[in-house]
């Protein structure tokens, strides 16, 4: 049982697995995808697409396991992603930095200090363009799409590319239904 | 700006355990990726999954040896005991049930696991299975410790055809008789 005092989210009965198994499996999957893809851009897209599929299902897991009430505003959504979901699935929390809203597009940055998928990883010279944790970006996009928010996620900074922290920027806008006019 | 180097991290400190469903989602998505890429070619998919397991197994062997015990074995039986006991426990939280040897196949050893953790939420489909990934891990570990072998798996069924899924038996075939 985990209790986070800041957002009062209680997560019940998490089944655990060795973190190194996850890290190494993710790394092996990424390297297979790179071998199968022709370019780094294609590999990035493939990772993002896989993340999207995961995200569509993982949001149900999050909403069912974490006892949270309805989010009051968009900042609550951001906090749930950055603190609640990241803590539940990856064991790390990310700082949420909310940027000014422009044109109905709500933007926030997630600052990751550590990322369990990045353990033991070093990007070689010819793969400097690879967004290694693109699956996380895809998962956020997929999760938001299930609850009718269109989002784009991209990495502004990445620790594997010699920045001091990883920053993931999420822009979200409410999906317009056809009968909303 | 401080350059982030993974060499600076302390390897002896282990990250606390993570949510199992993260692993499951990622692995299930990987299986979907294989299906998208290779269609109905199950042999190709199985060999890719085994390769995945081999690359994980090689690295896991070094990590687990570092964390649990610094000695590596030269005798095969001792190495198998290490795998069945300490290695399995480190990875999956339980020891594998037993190591066995059949009379009519002297080159083979069997490792039996009654409830493999990775198969807990995956149904028995028959053609492709995370058990192949586990075979790859075993193969990687044994190859890295100097014993070459092929690993395959079988789900246990009894004479009447009743399936005991996910009770799995991993069959390790050693070609080199000197290893035995």
XYZ file of N, CA, C and O in Angstrom, chain A residues 14-26 28-37 42 46 49-51 53-54 57-61 65 88-92 113-122 135 157 159-160 162-164, chain B residues 1-7 9 11 13-34 36-38 47-53 55-56 59-60 63-64 67 89-92 117-118 120-121 133 137:
464
model
N 0.008 -3.725 -5.259
C 0.769 -3.785 -6.501
C 1.601 -5.051 -6.494
O 2.283 -5.352 -5.528
N 1.536 -5.779 -7.605
C 2.403 -6.948 -7.723
C 3.757 -6.494 -8.231
O 3.844 -5.717 -9.164
N 4.806 -7.026 -7.646
C 6.122 -6.487 -7.947
C 6.925 -7.404 -8.836
O 6.725 -8.610 -8.857
N 7.872 -6.810 -9.555
C 8.819 -7.601 -10.316
C 10.185 -6.940 -10.160
O 10.275 -5.755 -9.870
N 11.218 -7.722 -10.381
C 12.572 -7.206 -10.305
C 12.773 -6.072 -11.312
O 12.496 -6.224 -12.492
N 13.272 -4.933 -10.841
C 13.377 -3.780 -11.727
C 14.405 -3.998 -12.823
O 14.265 -3.478 -13.938
N 15.446 -4.783 -12.523
C 16.465 -4.991 -13.550
C 15.938 -5.819 -14.708
O 16.320 -5.619 -15.865
N 15.032 -6.747 -14.404
C 14.420 -7.527 -15.495
C 13.703 -6.596 -16.445
O 13.831 -6.692 -17.671
N 12.951 -5.638 -15.870
C 12.223 -4.685 -16.717
C 13.174 -3.832 -17.530
O 13.009 -3.655 -18.738
N 14.215 -3.312 -16.866
C 15.161 -2.438 -17.557
C 15.833 -3.162 -18.716
O 15.907 -2.655 -19.830
N 16.337 -4.367 -18.440
C 17.064 -5.094 -19.480
C 16.140 -5.548 -20.596
O 16.517 -5.526 -21.770
N 14.899 -5.945 -20.227
C 13.968 -6.355 -21.280
C 13.631 -5.181 -22.178
O 13.588 -5.306 -23.405
N 13.389 -4.003 -21.559
C 13.079 -2.827 -22.371
C 14.241 -2.503 -23.299
O 14.060 -2.207 -24.480
N 16.495 -4.561 -24.479
C 16.602 -5.558 -25.547
C 15.529 -5.314 -26.613
O 15.782 -5.455 -27.810
N 14.320 -4.914 -26.155
C 13.249 -4.632 -27.120
C 13.640 -3.443 -27.994
O 13.485 -3.467 -29.216
N 14.174 -2.374 -27.374
C 14.572 -1.199 -28.149
C 15.643 -1.575 -29.160
O 15.600 -1.158 -30.323
N 16.603 -2.402 -28.757
C 17.665 -2.713 -29.714
C 17.153 -3.593 -30.842
O 17.586 -3.458 -31.986
N 16.156 -4.455 -30.559
C 15.572 -5.227 -31.666
C 14.824 -4.325 -32.627
O 14.877 -4.510 -33.849
N 14.110 -3.327 -32.059
C 13.364 -2.407 -32.932
C 14.326 -1.619 -33.807
O 14.079 -1.384 -34.987
N 15.455 -1.212 -33.224
C 16.424 -0.465 -34.015
C 16.976 -1.317 -35.141
O 17.131 -0.861 -36.279
N 17.243 -2.607 -34.834
C 17.780 -3.479 -35.887
C 16.756 -3.655 -36.997
O 17.109 -3.774 -38.167
N 15.470 -3.708 -36.608
C 14.445 -3.943 -37.614
C 14.111 -2.695 -38.407
O 13.537 -2.784 -39.485
N 14.407 -1.516 -37.873
C 14.046 -0.283 -38.582
C 15.217 0.208 -39.414
O 16.375 -0.044 -39.105
N 12.329 6.179 -37.872
C 11.346 5.088 -37.913
C 11.309 4.339 -36.582
O 10.246 3.946 -36.105
N 8.127 3.894 -34.134
C 7.679 2.554 -33.723
C 7.522 2.488 -32.213
O 6.533 1.973 -31.696
N 4.500 4.438 -31.219
C 3.258 3.722 -31.549
C 2.984 2.618 -30.540
O 1.855 2.418 -30.085
N 4.039 1.895 -30.159
C 3.858 0.857 -29.152
C 3.414 1.473 -27.833
O 2.539 0.957 -27.140
N 4.013 2.622 -27.511
C 3.620 3.308 -26.287
C 2.167 3.739 -26.340
O 1.443 3.665 -25.341
N -0.311 2.278 -27.903
C -1.174 1.126 -27.640
C -1.194 0.763 -26.168
O -2.229 0.416 -25.615
N -0.022 0.859 -25.546
C 0.032 0.560 -24.104
C -0.798 1.582 -23.339
O -1.581 1.236 -22.458
N -4.555 1.262 -22.805
C -5.052 0.288 -21.827
C -4.588 0.601 -20.412
O -5.261 0.257 -19.441
N -3.439 1.255 -20.332
C -2.858 1.418 -19.005
C -3.620 2.438 -18.180
O -3.539 2.438 -16.945
N -4.400 3.304 -18.877
C -5.136 4.286 -18.103
C -6.238 3.620 -17.288
O -6.527 4.035 -16.165
N -6.822 2.552 -17.824
C -7.838 1.834 -17.046
C -7.210 1.205 -15.825
O -7.804 1.184 -14.745
N -6.005 0.697 -16.000
C -5.300 0.103 -14.869
C -5.073 1.152 -13.791
O -5.313 0.923 -12.611
N -6.808 1.059 -10.097
C -5.997 0.712 -8.933
C -5.835 1.892 -7.977
O -5.697 1.708 -6.783
N 3.292 4.912 -9.830
C 2.706 3.573 -9.838
C 3.396 2.647 -10.822
O 3.656 1.491 -10.530
N 3.700 3.170 -12.015
C 4.223 2.268 -13.038
C 5.738 2.231 -13.113
O 6.309 1.214 -13.472
N 6.370 3.359 -12.823
C 7.816 3.363 -12.968
C 8.543 3.580 -11.664
O 9.762 3.564 -11.623
N 7.813 3.840 -10.604
C 8.478 3.987 -9.322
C 9.200 5.289 -9.121
O 9.955 5.443 -8.167
N 9.023 6.244 -10.024
C 9.689 7.543 -9.868
C 8.632 8.623 -9.994
O 7.611 8.435 -10.634
N 14.139 13.217 -12.891
C 15.529 13.204 -12.459
C 16.135 11.824 -12.725
O 17.282 11.700 -13.116
N 15.346 10.795 -12.475
C 15.846 9.468 -12.788
C 14.762 8.671 -13.502
O 13.586 8.932 -13.341
N 15.175 7.736 -14.293
C 14.256 6.976 -15.117
C 14.714 5.524 -15.075
O 15.815 5.217 -15.512
N 13.893 4.619 -14.543
C 14.384 3.247 -14.410
C 14.669 2.568 -15.734
O 15.470 1.640 -15.797
N 14.041 3.048 -16.823
C 14.329 2.426 -18.107
C 15.716 2.787 -18.609
O 16.267 2.129 -19.485
N 16.275 3.882 -18.054
C 17.568 4.346 -18.537
C 18.754 3.749 -17.810
O 19.889 4.089 -18.120
N 18.515 2.892 -16.830
C 19.650 2.300 -16.117
C 20.514 1.520 -17.082
O 20.012 0.815 -17.948
N 21.802 1.607 -16.925
C 22.774 0.847 -17.705
C 22.773 1.186 -19.179
O 23.277 0.424 -20.001
N 22.188 2.327 -19.572
C 22.089 2.601 -21.007
C 23.011 3.734 -21.407
O 23.114 4.734 -20.716
N 23.653 3.546 -22.543
C 24.445 4.620 -23.120
C 24.141 4.623 -24.606
O 24.165 3.575 -25.236
N 8.574 5.319 -25.496
C 7.376 4.558 -25.130
C 6.592 5.275 -24.048
O 5.355 5.179 -23.999
N 14.506 17.534 -23.381
C 15.869 17.223 -23.002
C 15.911 15.767 -22.588
O 14.921 15.219 -22.117
N 18.386 12.739 -20.588
C 19.614 12.488 -19.845
C 20.603 11.640 -20.624
O 21.803 11.699 -20.392
N 20.082 10.809 -21.544
C 20.991 9.980 -22.320
C 21.744 10.798 -23.359
O 22.677 10.316 -23.976
N 23.213 13.674 -22.679
C 24.079 14.578 -21.929
C 23.395 15.820 -21.394
O 24.041 16.843 -21.228
N 22.095 15.763 -21.151
C 21.468 16.852 -20.397
C 21.365 16.405 -18.953
O 21.437 15.225 -18.658
N 21.156 17.370 -18.052
C 21.180 16.951 -16.649
C 19.870 16.335 -16.189
O 19.846 15.607 -15.214
N 27.265 22.281 -16.960
C 26.178 21.327 -16.763
C 26.775 19.966 -16.486
O 27.661 19.519 -17.175
N 26.259 19.317 -15.473
C 26.831 18.036 -15.084
C 26.411 16.978 -16.102
O 25.247 16.794 -16.386
N 27.385 16.295 -16.645
C 27.061 15.270 -17.634
C 26.585 14.018 -16.918
O 27.228 13.523 -16.005
N 25.453 13.515 -17.299
C 24.889 12.328 -16.659
C 25.578 11.090 -17.210
O 25.519 10.799 -18.381
N 26.244 10.376 -16.390
C 26.966 9.201 -16.828
C 26.491 8.016 -16.021
O 26.456 8.087 -14.811
N 26.108 6.958 -16.702
C 25.613 5.855 -15.900
C 26.726 5.187 -15.123
O 26.487 4.441 -14.196
N 27.991 5.461 -15.489
C 29.086 4.910 -14.700
C 29.128 5.503 -13.301
O 29.722 4.930 -12.402
N 26.671 5.931 -11.351
C 25.699 5.350 -10.428
C 26.309 4.176 -9.700
O 27.151 3.469 -10.221
N 26.367 0.629 -8.571
C 25.701 -0.568 -9.064
C 25.246 -1.458 -7.924
O 24.348 -2.259 -8.059
N 23.732 -0.612 -5.341
C 22.432 -0.198 -4.840
C 21.395 -0.635 -5.831
O 21.441 -0.255 -6.989
N 20.444 -1.417 -5.385
C 19.458 -1.884 -6.344
C 18.210 -1.051 -6.265
O 17.765 -0.700 -5.183
N 17.665 -0.750 -7.396
C 16.406 -0.019 -7.428
C 15.307 -0.888 -6.807
O 15.280 -2.086 -7.019
N 14.402 -0.280 -6.058
C 13.316 -1.098 -5.487
C 12.454 -1.696 -6.586
O 12.435 -1.217 -7.699
N 11.729 -2.724 -6.232
C 10.990 -3.472 -7.234
C 9.923 -2.611 -7.871
O 9.331 -1.762 -7.238
N 9.662 -2.881 -9.136
C 8.685 -2.092 -9.874
C 7.416 -2.877 -10.097
O 7.361 -4.081 -9.924
N 6.408 -2.148 -10.536
C 5.107 -2.710 -10.796
C 5.190 -3.768 -11.888
O 5.746 -3.536 -12.951
N 4.616 -4.925 -11.621
C 4.676 -6.023 -12.569
C 3.879 -5.712 -13.824
O 4.208 -6.164 -14.916
N 2.829 -4.911 -13.696
C 1.998 -4.694 -14.876
C 2.730 -3.870 -15.923
O 2.462 -4.006 -17.111
N 3.677 -3.038 -15.499
C 4.463 -2.310 -16.490
C 5.183 -3.292 -17.397
O 5.137 -3.195 -18.625
N 5.837 -4.269 -16.767
C 6.551 -5.275 -17.546
C 5.596 -6.011 -18.469
O 5.898 -6.240 -19.641
N 4.435 -6.367 -17.941
C 3.465 -7.128 -18.733
C 2.979 -6.373 -19.940
O 2.886 -6.917 -21.035
N 2.654 -5.073 -19.733
C 2.169 -4.269 -20.853
C 3.238 -4.150 -21.923
O 2.977 -4.282 -23.121
N 4.469 -3.877 -21.484
C 5.549 -3.717 -22.459
C 5.768 -5.024 -23.213
O 5.920 -5.046 -24.443
N 5.757 -6.142 -22.490
C 6.022 -7.414 -23.153
C 4.887 -7.798 -24.088
O 5.116 -8.286 -25.198
N 3.659 -7.572 -23.670
C 2.514 -7.892 -24.532
C 2.558 -7.046 -25.791
O 2.278 -7.525 -26.896
N 2.944 -5.780 -25.652
C 3.040 -4.907 -26.808
C 4.159 -5.371 -27.732
O 4.050 -5.283 -28.956
N 5.226 -5.910 -27.139
C 6.301 -6.444 -27.954
C 5.827 -7.639 -28.770
O 6.180 -7.773 -29.948
N 4.997 -8.485 -28.164
C 4.460 -9.635 -28.899
C 3.577 -9.142 -30.051
O 3.641 -9.667 -31.172
N 2.773 -8.087 -29.801
C 1.964 -7.521 -30.893
C 2.850 -6.972 -31.994
O 2.561 -7.126 -33.186
N 3.948 -6.341 -31.608
C 4.891 -5.813 -32.591
C 5.445 -6.940 -33.449
O 5.535 -6.823 -34.674
N 5.801 -8.069 -32.815
C 6.323 -9.204 -33.564
C 5.279 -9.726 -34.547
O 5.591 -10.063 -35.684
N 2.835 -8.005 -35.870
C 2.659 -7.057 -36.984
C 3.770 -7.241 -37.994
O 3.577 -7.151 -39.188
N 4.980 -7.509 -37.467
C 6.120 -7.556 -38.356
C 6.204 -8.869 -39.137
O 6.582 -8.887 -40.291
N 5.884 -9.966 -38.468
C 6.153 -11.255 -39.087
C 4.911 -12.051 -39.465
O 5.020 -13.162 -39.942
N 12.110 -17.207 -32.719
C 13.558 -17.038 -32.661
C 13.915 -15.614 -32.252
O 14.896 -15.383 -31.549
N 13.071 -14.649 -32.665
C 13.327 -13.267 -32.237
C 13.169 -13.156 -30.726
O 13.952 -12.495 -30.044
N 12.130 -13.811 -30.206
C 11.889 -13.731 -28.772
C 13.006 -14.403 -27.999
O 13.418 -13.950 -26.933
N 13.518 -15.496 -28.585
C 14.616 -16.168 -27.906
C 15.861 -15.287 -27.904
O 16.583 -15.211 -26.912
N 16.094 -14.586 -29.024
C 17.248 -13.677 -29.081
C 17.124 -12.594 -28.034
O 18.098 -12.167 -27.431
N 15.877 -12.119 -27.868
C 15.634 -11.105 -26.832
C 16.053 -11.657 -25.485
O 16.760 -11.008 -24.707
N 15.615 -12.899 -25.228
C 15.931 -13.519 -23.950
C 17.421 -13.728 -23.770
O 17.949 -13.534 -22.676
N 19.895 -11.914 -24.998
C 20.613 -10.686 -24.661
C 20.290 -10.236 -23.238
O 21.133 -9.658 -22.565
N 19.077 -10.515 -22.789
C 18.750 -10.194 -21.399
C 19.491 -11.125 -20.452
O 20.040 -10.703 -19.432
N 23.246 -10.370 -19.682
C 23.470 -9.263 -18.758
C 22.967 -9.562 -17.368
O 23.572 -9.179 -16.372
N 21.843 -10.279 -17.315
C 21.288 -10.621 -16.008
C 22.239 -11.507 -15.225
O 22.353 -11.394 -14.011
N 24.792 -9.382 -13.559
C 24.189 -8.588 -12.486
C 23.889 -9.442 -11.273
O 24.184 -9.058 -10.142
N 23.254 -10.598 -11.528
C 22.847 -11.423 -10.395
C 24.082 -11.986 -9.697
O 24.141 -12.056 -8.471
N 25.336 -9.238 -7.494
C 24.536 -8.886 -6.335
C 24.460 -10.016 -5.330
O 24.472 -9.820 -4.132
N 15.118 -16.984 -7.870
C 14.540 -16.257 -6.752
C 14.750 -14.764 -6.934
O 13.875 -13.961 -6.668
N 15.922 -14.391 -7.437
C 16.215 -12.982 -7.627
C 15.298 -12.373 -8.667
O 14.818 -11.266 -8.533
N 15.044 -13.146 -9.713
C 14.240 -12.607 -10.798
C 12.756 -12.661 -10.508
O 12.034 -11.709 -10.729
N 12.289 -13.827 -10.064
C 10.846 -14.042 -10.017
C 10.295 -14.168 -8.615
O 9.122 -14.399 -8.437
N 6.242 -16.738 -13.328
C 5.658 -15.415 -13.114
C 5.262 -14.755 -14.428
O 4.228 -14.101 -14.529
N 6.089 -14.958 -15.472
C 5.831 -14.247 -16.710
C 4.585 -14.753 -17.420
O 4.037 -14.071 -18.263
N 1.794 -15.549 -15.991
C 0.625 -15.472 -15.119
C -0.584 -14.880 -15.820
O -1.705 -15.306 -15.614
N -0.365 -13.867 -16.627
C -1.522 -13.209 -17.249
C -1.590 -13.468 -18.734
O -2.250 -12.748 -19.457
N 10.803 -16.601 -24.257
C 11.665 -15.566 -23.717
C 12.447 -16.110 -22.533
O 13.653 -15.877 -22.384
N 16.460 -16.504 -21.845
C 17.203 -16.059 -20.662
C 18.092 -17.195 -20.159
O 19.281 -17.003 -19.876
